[in-house]
Amino acid sequence: MARVYEYDVFISYQRAGNTVPPWVRNHFYPRLTELLDDQLDHDVRIFFDENVTGGAKWPVELQNALRRTRVLVPVCSPKYFLSEWCMAEWHSMARREELVSRTAATRRHSLIYPVIFCDSRNFPDYAHERQMRDFRSWAFPYAHFQESQAYLDFHREMMQFAEELTELIEAAPQWRPDWPVTTPGAERPRPSHLPRF
């Protein structure tokens, strides 16, 4: 395992559904990659789960990536906060923030910068305590959204987001091998639907 950070950003999102995953894939991830790469003095590295190679051990891959990431970017929708995987990612990074704030004599490090995809009224209180970037006006998952006039506004908003995210990346604490990372417990086997003899 690498002894330093490998990723600048870990994109955390609800992987089920017909809107959030294609929006992240078609618009958010590619623009963020391009714009952050313009801001940083090194080649940007973003962990996006669709780039995980086939045959990888999923929980181990996520744990290793999260431990070696500077900043978490959750793409928030009401169902995000119902996903055990998303909550494990969020709370792992929140625990890191707490660990750093106890040992640092300087200002508190912010390692989670959420973006709003939809309906922030139903987010938990701890999410509302954070500064969030609102992308509800541009939450169109369709590829042809890139051909619209509104896409220029989305691009401008992404530029501002990338600038702010760059500051968080550059202020991330020095990497430690003991960063806390959790994953949901193993799912119980589903009961068999076969008749018992």
Coordinates of N, CA and C in Angstrom, one line a residue:
M1 N 0.8 -1.2 0.0 CA 0.0 0.0 0.0 C 0.9 1.2 0.0
A2 N 0.5 2.3 -0.7 CA 1.2 3.5 -0.8 C 1.3 4.1 0.6
R3 N 2.5 4.8 0.9 CA 2.7 5.4 2.1 C 2.4 6.9 2.1
V4 N 1.8 7.4 1.1 CA 1.4 8.8 0.9 C 0.0 8.8 0.3
Y5 N -0.5 10.1 0.2 CA -1.8 10.2 -0.5 C -1.6 9.8 -2.0
E6 N -2.6 9.1 -2.5 CA -2.7 8.7 -3.9 C -3.7 9.6 -4.6
Y7 N -4.8 10.0 -3.9 CA -5.9 10.7 -4.6 C -6.0 12.1 -3.9
D8 N -6.4 13.0 -4.7 CA -6.7 14.4 -4.2 C -8.2 14.4 -3.7
V9 N -9.0 13.7 -4.5 CA -10.5 13.7 -4.2 C -11.1 12.3 -4.3
F10 N -12.0 12.0 -3.4 CA -12.8 10.8 -3.5 C -14.2 11.3 -3.7
I11 N -14.8 10.9 -4.9 CA -16.2 11.3 -5.1 C -17.1 10.2 -4.5
S12 N -18.0 10.6 -3.6 CA -18.9 9.7 -2.9 C -20.3 10.0 -3.3
Y13 N -21.0 9.0 -3.8 CA -22.4 9.2 -4.3 C -23.2 7.9 -4.2
Q14 N -24.5 8.1 -4.2 CA -25.4 7.0 -4.2 C -25.3 6.3 -5.6
R15 N -24.9 5.1 -5.6 CA -24.7 4.4 -6.9 C -25.9 3.8 -7.6
A16 N -27.0 3.8 -6.8 CA -28.3 3.3 -7.4 C -29.1 4.5 -7.9
G17 N -29.9 4.2 -8.9 CA -30.8 5.3 -9.4 C -30.4 5.7 -10.8
N18 N -31.3 6.5 -11.4 CA -31.2 6.8 -12.8 C -30.7 8.3 -13.1
T19 N -30.4 9.0 -12.0 CA -30.1 10.4 -12.2 C -28.7 10.7 -11.7
V20 N -28.4 10.4 -10.4 CA -27.1 10.8 -9.8 C -25.9 10.1 -10.5
P21 N -25.9 8.8 -10.7 CA -24.8 8.1 -11.3 C -24.5 8.7 -12.7
P22 N -25.5 8.8 -13.6 CA -25.1 9.4 -14.9 C -24.7 10.9 -14.9
W23 N -25.2 11.6 -13.9 CA -24.8 13.0 -13.8 C -23.3 13.1 -13.4
V24 N -23.0 12.2 -12.4 CA -21.6 12.2 -12.0 C -20.7 11.8 -13.1
R25 N -21.1 10.7 -13.8 CA -20.3 10.2 -14.9 C -20.2 11.1 -16.1
N26 N -21.3 11.7 -16.5 CA -21.4 12.5 -17.7 C -20.8 14.0 -17.6
H27 N -21.0 14.5 -16.4 CA -20.8 15.9 -16.2 C -19.8 16.3 -15.1
F28 N -20.2 15.8 -13.8 CA -19.4 16.2 -12.7 C -18.0 15.7 -12.7
Y29 N -17.8 14.5 -12.8 CA -16.4 13.9 -12.8 C -15.5 14.4 -13.9
P30 N -16.0 14.4 -15.2 CA -15.0 14.9 -16.2 C -14.7 16.4 -16.0
R31 N -15.7 17.3 -15.7 CA -15.4 18.7 -15.5 C -14.5 18.9 -14.3
L32 N -14.8 18.2 -13.2 CA -13.9 18.4 -12.0 C -12.5 18.0 -12.3
T33 N -12.3 16.9 -13.0 CA -11.0 16.4 -13.4 C -10.2 17.5 -14.2
E34 N -10.9 18.0 -15.2 CA -10.2 19.0 -16.0 C -9.9 20.3 -15.2
L35 N -10.8 20.8 -14.5 CA -10.7 22.0 -13.8 C -9.7 22.0 -12.6
L36 N -9.7 20.9 -11.9 CA -8.8 20.7 -10.8 C -7.4 20.6 -11.4
D37 N -7.2 19.9 -12.5 CA -5.9 19.7 -13.1 C -5.3 21.0 -13.5
D38 N -6.2 22.0 -13.9 CA -5.7 23.3 -14.2 C -5.2 24.1 -13.0
Q39 N -5.8 23.8 -11.8 CA -5.5 24.5 -10.6 C -4.3 24.0 -9.8
L40 N -4.0 22.7 -9.9 CA -3.0 22.0 -9.1 C -1.6 22.0 -9.8
D41 N -0.6 21.9 -9.1 CA 0.8 21.9 -9.6 C 1.3 20.4 -9.9
H42 N 0.3 19.5 -9.8 CA 0.6 18.1 -10.1 C -0.6 17.5 -10.9
D43 N -0.4 16.4 -11.5 CA -1.6 15.7 -12.2 C -2.6 15.3 -11.2
V44 N -3.8 15.8 -11.4 CA -4.9 15.5 -10.4 C -5.2 14.0 -10.5
R45 N -5.6 13.5 -9.3 CA -6.0 12.1 -9.2 C -7.3 12.1 -8.4
I46 N -8.4 11.7 -9.1 CA -9.7 11.6 -8.4 C -10.1 10.1 -8.4
F47 N -10.6 9.7 -7.2 CA -11.1 8.3 -7.1 C -12.6 8.4 -7.5
F48 N -12.9 7.7 -8.6 CA -14.3 7.6 -9.0 C -14.5 6.1 -9.3
D49 N -15.5 5.5 -8.6 CA -15.6 4.0 -8.5 C -15.7 3.3 -9.9
E50 N -16.2 4.1 -10.9 CA -16.3 3.4 -12.2 C -14.9 3.2 -12.8
N51 N -13.9 3.7 -12.3 CA -12.5 3.5 -12.8 C -11.8 2.3 -12.1
V52 N -12.5 1.7 -11.2 CA -11.9 0.5 -10.5 C -11.9 -0.7 -11.5
T53 N -10.8 -1.3 -11.5 CA -10.6 -2.4 -12.5 C -11.4 -3.6 -12.1
G54 N -11.8 -4.4 -13.1 CA -12.6 -5.6 -12.9 C -11.8 -6.6 -12.0
G55 N -12.5 -7.3 -11.2 CA -11.9 -8.3 -10.4 C -11.4 -7.8 -9.1
A56 N -11.4 -6.5 -8.9 CA -10.9 -5.9 -7.6 C -11.8 -6.2 -6.5
K57 N -11.2 -6.4 -5.3 CA -12.0 -6.6 -4.1 C -12.6 -5.3 -3.6
W58 N -13.9 -5.2 -3.8 CA -14.6 -3.9 -3.7 C -14.4 -3.2 -2.3
P59 N -14.7 -3.9 -1.2 CA -14.6 -3.2 0.1 C -13.1 -2.8 0.3
V60 N -12.2 -3.6 0.0 CA -10.7 -3.3 0.2 C -10.3 -2.2 -0.6
E61 N -10.7 -2.2 -1.9 CA -10.4 -1.1 -2.8 C -10.9 0.3 -2.3
L62 N -12.2 0.3 -1.8 CA -12.7 1.5 -1.3 C -12.0 2.0 -0.1
Q63 N -11.7 1.1 0.9 CA -11.0 1.4 2.1 C -9.7 2.0 1.8
N64 N -8.9 1.4 0.9 CA -7.6 1.8 0.6 C -7.6 3.2 -0.1
A65 N -8.6 3.4 -1.0 CA -8.7 4.6 -1.7 C -9.1 5.8 -0.8
L66 N -10.0 5.5 0.1 CA -10.4 6.5 1.1 C -9.3 6.9 2.0
R67 N -8.6 5.9 2.5 CA -7.5 6.2 3.4 C -6.4 7.0 2.7
R68 N -6.2 6.9 1.4 CA -5.2 7.6 0.7 C -5.7 8.8 -0.1
T69 N -6.9 9.4 0.3 CA -7.5 10.5 -0.3 C -7.4 11.8 0.6
R70 N -7.2 12.9 0.0 CA -7.1 14.2 0.8 C -8.5 14.7 1.2
V71 N -9.4 14.7 0.2 CA -10.7 15.4 0.5 C -11.8 14.5 -0.1
L72 N -12.9 14.4 0.7 CA -14.1 13.7 0.2 C -15.1 14.7 -0.4
V73 N -15.7 14.4 -1.5 CA -16.7 15.2 -2.2 C -18.0 14.4 -2.3
P74 N -18.9 14.5 -1.3 CA -20.2 13.7 -1.4 C -21.1 14.5 -2.4
V75 N -21.8 13.7 -3.2 CA -22.8 14.2 -4.1 C -24.1 13.9 -3.4
C76 N -24.8 14.9 -2.8 CA -25.8 14.6 -1.9 C -27.2 14.7 -2.5
S77 N -28.0 13.6 -2.1 CA -29.4 13.5 -2.4 C -30.0 12.9 -1.2
P78 N -31.3 12.9 -1.0 CA -31.9 12.3 0.2 C -31.4 10.8 0.4
K79 N -31.4 10.1 -0.7 CA -31.0 8.7 -0.7 C -29.5 8.5 -0.3
Y80 N -28.7 9.5 -0.6 CA -27.3 9.4 -0.2 C -27.2 9.0 1.3
F81 N -28.0 9.7 2.1 CA -27.9 9.6 3.5 C -28.6 8.3 4.1
L82 N -29.1 7.5 3.2 CA -29.7 6.2 3.5 C -28.8 5.1 3.1
S83 N -27.7 5.4 2.3 CA -26.8 4.4 1.9 C -25.7 4.1 2.9
E84 N -25.6 2.8 3.3 CA -24.6 2.4 4.3 C -23.2 2.7 3.8
W85 N -22.9 2.5 2.5 CA -21.6 2.7 1.9 C -21.3 4.2 2.0
C86 N -22.2 5.1 1.5 CA -22.0 6.5 1.5 C -21.8 7.0 2.9
M87 N -22.6 6.5 3.9 CA -22.4 7.0 5.3 C -21.0 6.5 5.8
A88 N -20.6 5.3 5.5 CA -19.3 4.9 5.9 C -18.2 5.8 5.4
E89 N -18.3 6.2 4.1 CA -17.3 7.2 3.5 C -17.4 8.5 4.2
W90 N -18.5 9.1 4.4 CA -18.7 10.4 5.0 C -18.1 10.3 6.5
H91 N -18.6 9.4 7.3 CA -18.2 9.3 8.7 C -16.7 8.9 8.8
S92 N -16.1 8.2 7.9 CA -14.7 7.9 8.0 C -13.9 9.2 7.8
M93 N -14.3 10.1 6.9 CA -13.6 11.4 6.7 C -13.9 12.3 7.9
A94 N -15.1 12.3 8.4 CA -15.5 13.1 9.6 C -14.6 12.7 10.8
R95 N -14.4 11.5 11.0 CA -13.5 11.0 12.1 C -12.1 11.5 11.9
R96 N -11.6 11.5 10.6 CA -10.3 12.0 10.3 C -10.2 13.5 10.7
E97 N -11.3 14.3 10.4 CA -11.3 15.7 10.8 C -11.2 15.8 12.3
E98 N -11.9 15.0 13.0 CA -11.8 15.1 14.5 C -10.4 14.7 15.0
L99 N -9.8 13.7 14.4 CA -8.5 13.3 14.8 C -7.5 14.4 14.6
V100 N -7.6 15.0 13.4 CA -6.7 16.1 13.1 C -6.9 17.3 14.0
S101 N -8.1 17.6 14.3 CA -8.4 18.8 15.1 C -7.9 18.7 16.5
R102 N -7.8 17.4 17.0 CA -7.3 17.2 18.4 C -5.8 17.3 18.4
T103 N -5.1 17.1 17.3 CA -3.7 17.1 17.3 C -3.1 18.4 16.7
A104 N -3.9 19.1 16.0 CA -3.4 20.3 15.3 C -3.6 21.5 16.2
A105 N -2.6 22.4 16.2 CA -2.7 23.6 17.0 C -3.2 24.7 16.1
T106 N -3.4 24.5 14.9 CA -3.9 25.5 13.9 C -5.4 25.3 13.7
R107 N -5.9 25.9 12.7 CA -7.4 25.9 12.4 C -7.8 24.5 12.1
R108 N -9.1 24.3 12.3 CA -9.8 23.0 12.0 C -9.7 22.7 10.5
H109 N -9.3 21.5 10.1 CA -9.2 21.1 8.7 C -10.6 20.7 8.2
S110 N -11.0 21.2 7.1 CA -12.2 20.7 6.5 C -11.9 19.7 5.4
L111 N -12.3 18.5 5.5 CA -11.9 17.4 4.6 C -13.1 16.9 3.8
I112 N -14.3 17.5 4.0 CA -15.5 17.1 3.3 C -16.1 18.3 2.7
Y113 N -16.3 18.3 1.4 CA -17.0 19.5 0.8 C -18.1 18.9 -0.1
P114 N -19.3 18.9 0.5 CA -20.5 18.3 -0.2 C -21.0 19.2 -1.3
V115 N -21.6 18.5 -2.3 CA -22.4 19.2 -3.3 C -23.8 18.7 -3.2
I116 N -24.7 19.6 -3.5 CA -26.2 19.3 -3.5 C -26.6 18.9 -4.9
F117 N -27.1 17.7 -5.0 CA -27.7 17.3 -6.3 C -29.2 17.6 -6.3
C118 N -29.9 17.3 -5.2 CA -31.3 17.5 -5.1 C -31.8 17.5 -3.7
D119 N -32.9 18.2 -3.5 CA -33.7 18.2 -2.2 C -32.9 18.2 -0.9
S120 N -32.3 19.3 -0.6 CA -31.5 19.4 0.6 C -32.3 19.5 1.9
R121 N -33.6 19.7 1.7 CA -34.4 19.8 2.9 C -34.4 18.5 3.8
N122 N -34.2 17.4 3.2 CA -34.3 16.1 3.9 C -32.9 15.6 4.3
F123 N -31.9 16.5 4.2 CA -30.6 16.0 4.7 C -30.5 16.1 6.2
P124 N -29.7 15.3 6.8 CA -29.6 15.3 8.3 C -28.9 16.6 8.8
D125 N -29.1 16.9 10.0 CA -28.6 18.2 10.6 C -27.0 18.3 10.4
Y126 N -26.3 17.2 10.6 CA -24.8 17.3 10.5 C -24.4 17.7 9.1
A127 N -25.2 17.4 8.1 CA -24.9 17.8 6.7 C -25.2 19.3 6.5
H128 N -26.2 19.8 7.1 CA -26.6 21.2 7.0 C -25.6 22.1 7.7
E129 N -24.8 21.5 8.6 CA -23.8 22.3 9.3 C -22.6 22.7 8.4
R130 N -22.5 22.0 7.3 CA -21.3 22.2 6.4 C -21.7 23.2 5.3
Q131 N -20.7 23.9 4.8 CA -20.8 24.7 3.6 C -21.0 23.7 2.4
M132 N -22.0 23.9 1.6 CA -22.3 23.0 0.5 C -22.4 23.8 -0.8
R133 N -22.0 23.2 -1.9 CA -22.1 23.8 -3.2 C -23.3 23.3 -3.8
D134 N -24.2 24.2 -4.2 CA -25.6 23.8 -4.7 C -25.5 23.7 -6.3
F135 N -25.7 22.4 -6.7 CA -25.8 22.2 -8.2 C -27.2 21.8 -8.7
R136 N -28.2 22.1 -7.9 CA -29.6 21.7 -8.3 C -30.0 22.3 -9.6
S137 N -29.5 23.5 -9.9 CA -29.9 24.1 -11.2 C -29.3 23.4 -12.4
W138 N -28.4 22.6 -12.2 CA -27.7 21.9 -13.3 C -27.7 20.4 -13.1
A139 N -28.7 19.8 -12.4 CA -28.8 18.4 -12.1 C -29.4 17.6 -13.3
F140 N -28.9 17.8 -14.5 CA -29.4 17.0 -15.6 C -28.5 15.9 -16.0
P141 N -28.9 14.7 -15.9 CA -28.0 13.6 -16.1 C -27.7 13.3 -17.6
Y142 N -28.5 13.9 -18.5 CA -28.4 13.5 -19.9 C -27.2 14.1 -20.6
A143 N -26.6 13.3 -21.4 CA -25.3 13.7 -22.1 C -25.6 15.0 -23.0
H144 N -26.8 15.1 -23.6 CA -27.0 16.3 -24.4 C -27.1 17.6 -23.6
F145 N -27.1 17.5 -22.3 CA -27.1 18.7 -21.4 C -25.9 19.6 -21.8
Q146 N -24.8 19.0 -22.2 CA -23.6 19.7 -22.6 C -23.8 20.6 -23.8
E147 N -24.8 20.4 -24.6 CA -25.1 21.2 -25.8 C -26.0 22.4 -25.4
S148 N -26.4 22.5 -24.2 CA -27.3 23.6 -23.8 C -26.6 24.9 -23.3
Q149 N -27.3 26.0 -23.4 CA -26.7 27.2 -22.9 C -26.4 27.2 -21.4
A150 N -27.2 26.4 -20.6 CA -27.1 26.3 -19.2 C -25.8 25.6 -18.8
Y151 N -25.2 24.9 -19.8 CA -24.0 24.2 -19.5 C -22.8 25.1 -19.2
L152 N -22.9 26.3 -19.8 CA -21.8 27.3 -19.6 C -21.9 27.8 -18.1
D153 N -23.1 28.0 -17.6 CA -23.3 28.4 -16.2 C -22.8 27.2 -15.3
F154 N -23.1 26.0 -15.7 CA -22.6 24.9 -14.9 C -21.1 24.9 -14.9
H155 N -20.5 25.1 -16.0 CA -19.0 25.1 -16.1 C -18.4 26.2 -15.2
R156 N -19.0 27.4 -15.2 CA -18.6 28.5 -14.4 C -18.7 28.1 -12.9
E157 N -19.8 27.5 -12.5 CA -20.0 27.0 -11.1 C -18.9 26.0 -10.8
M158 N -18.6 25.1 -11.7 CA -17.6 24.1 -11.4 C -16.2 24.7 -11.3
M159 N -16.0 25.8 -12.0 CA -14.7 26.5 -11.9 C -14.5 27.0 -10.5
Q160 N -15.6 27.7 -10.0 CA -15.5 28.2 -8.6 C -15.3 27.1 -7.6
F161 N -16.1 26.0 -7.8 CA -16.0 24.8 -6.9 C -14.5 24.3 -6.9
A162 N -14.0 24.2 -8.1 CA -12.6 23.6 -8.2 C -11.6 24.5 -7.5
E163 N -11.8 25.8 -7.6 CA -10.9 26.8 -6.9 C -10.9 26.6 -5.4
E164 N -12.2 26.5 -4.9 CA -12.3 26.3 -3.4 C -11.8 24.9 -3.0
L165 N -12.1 23.9 -3.8 CA -11.6 22.5 -3.5 C -10.1 22.5 -3.5
T166 N -9.4 23.2 -4.4 CA -8.0 23.3 -4.4 C -7.4 23.7 -3.1
E167 N -8.0 24.7 -2.5 CA -7.6 25.2 -1.2 C -7.6 24.1 -0.1
L168 N -8.7 23.4 -0.2 CA -8.9 22.3 0.8 C -7.8 21.2 0.6
I169 N -7.6 20.9 -0.7 CA -6.6 19.8 -1.0 C -5.2 20.3 -0.6
E170 N -4.9 21.5 -0.8 CA -3.5 22.0 -0.4 C -3.4 22.1 1.1
A171 N -4.5 22.3 1.8 CA -4.4 22.4 3.3 C -4.6 21.1 4.0
A172 N -4.7 20.0 3.2 CA -4.9 18.7 3.8 C -3.8 18.3 4.7
P173 N -4.0 17.7 5.9 CA -2.9 17.3 6.8 C -2.0 16.3 6.2
Q174 N -0.8 16.2 6.7 CA 0.1 15.1 6.3 C -0.5 13.8 6.4
W175 N -0.3 12.9 5.4 CA -0.8 11.6 5.4 C -0.4 10.7 6.6
R176 N -1.3 9.9 7.1 CA -1.0 9.0 8.2 C -1.5 7.6 7.9
P177 N -0.8 6.6 8.2 CA -1.3 5.3 7.9 C -2.5 4.8 8.8
D178 N -2.7 5.5 9.9 CA -3.8 5.1 10.8 C -5.1 5.9 10.6
W179 N -5.2 6.6 9.4 CA -6.5 7.3 9.2 C -7.7 6.3 9.4
P180 N -8.7 6.6 10.2 CA -9.8 5.7 10.4 C -10.7 5.5 9.1
V181 N -10.9 4.3 8.8 CA -11.8 4.0 7.6 C -12.7 2.9 8.0
T182 N -14.0 3.0 7.8 CA -15.0 2.0 8.1 C -15.7 1.6 6.8
T183 N -16.3 0.4 6.8 CA -17.2 0.0 5.8 C -18.4 -0.6 6.4
P184 N -19.5 -0.7 5.7 CA -20.7 -1.4 6.3 C -20.4 -2.8 6.6
G185 N -21.1 -3.4 7.6 CA -21.0 -4.8 7.9 C -21.4 -5.6 6.7
A186 N -21.0 -6.9 6.7 CA -21.3 -7.8 5.7 C -22.8 -8.0 5.7
E187 N -23.4 -8.1 4.5 CA -24.8 -8.3 4.4 C -25.1 -9.8 4.8
R188 N -26.2 -10.0 5.4 CA -26.7 -11.3 5.8 C -27.1 -12.0 4.5
P189 N -26.9 -13.3 4.4 CA -27.4 -14.1 3.2 C -28.9 -14.0 3.2
R190 N -29.4 -13.8 2.0 CA -30.9 -13.8 1.8 C -31.4 -15.1 2.0
P191 N -32.6 -15.2 2.5 CA -33.3 -16.5 2.7 C -33.6 -17.2 1.3
S192 N -33.4 -18.5 1.3 CA -33.7 -19.2 0.1 C -35.2 -19.3 -0.2
H193 N -35.5 -19.1 -1.5 CA -36.9 -19.2 -1.9 C -37.3 -20.6 -2.3
L194 N -36.3 -21.5 -2.2 CA -36.6 -22.9 -2.6 C -37.4 -23.6 -1.5
P195 N -38.3 -24.5 -1.8 CA -39.1 -25.2 -0.8 C -38.2 -26.1 0.0
R196 N -38.5 -26.2 1.3 CA -37.7 -27.1 2.2 C -38.4 -28.5 2.1
F197 N -37.6 -29.5 2.1 CA -38.1 -30.9 2.0 C -38.1 -31.5 3.4

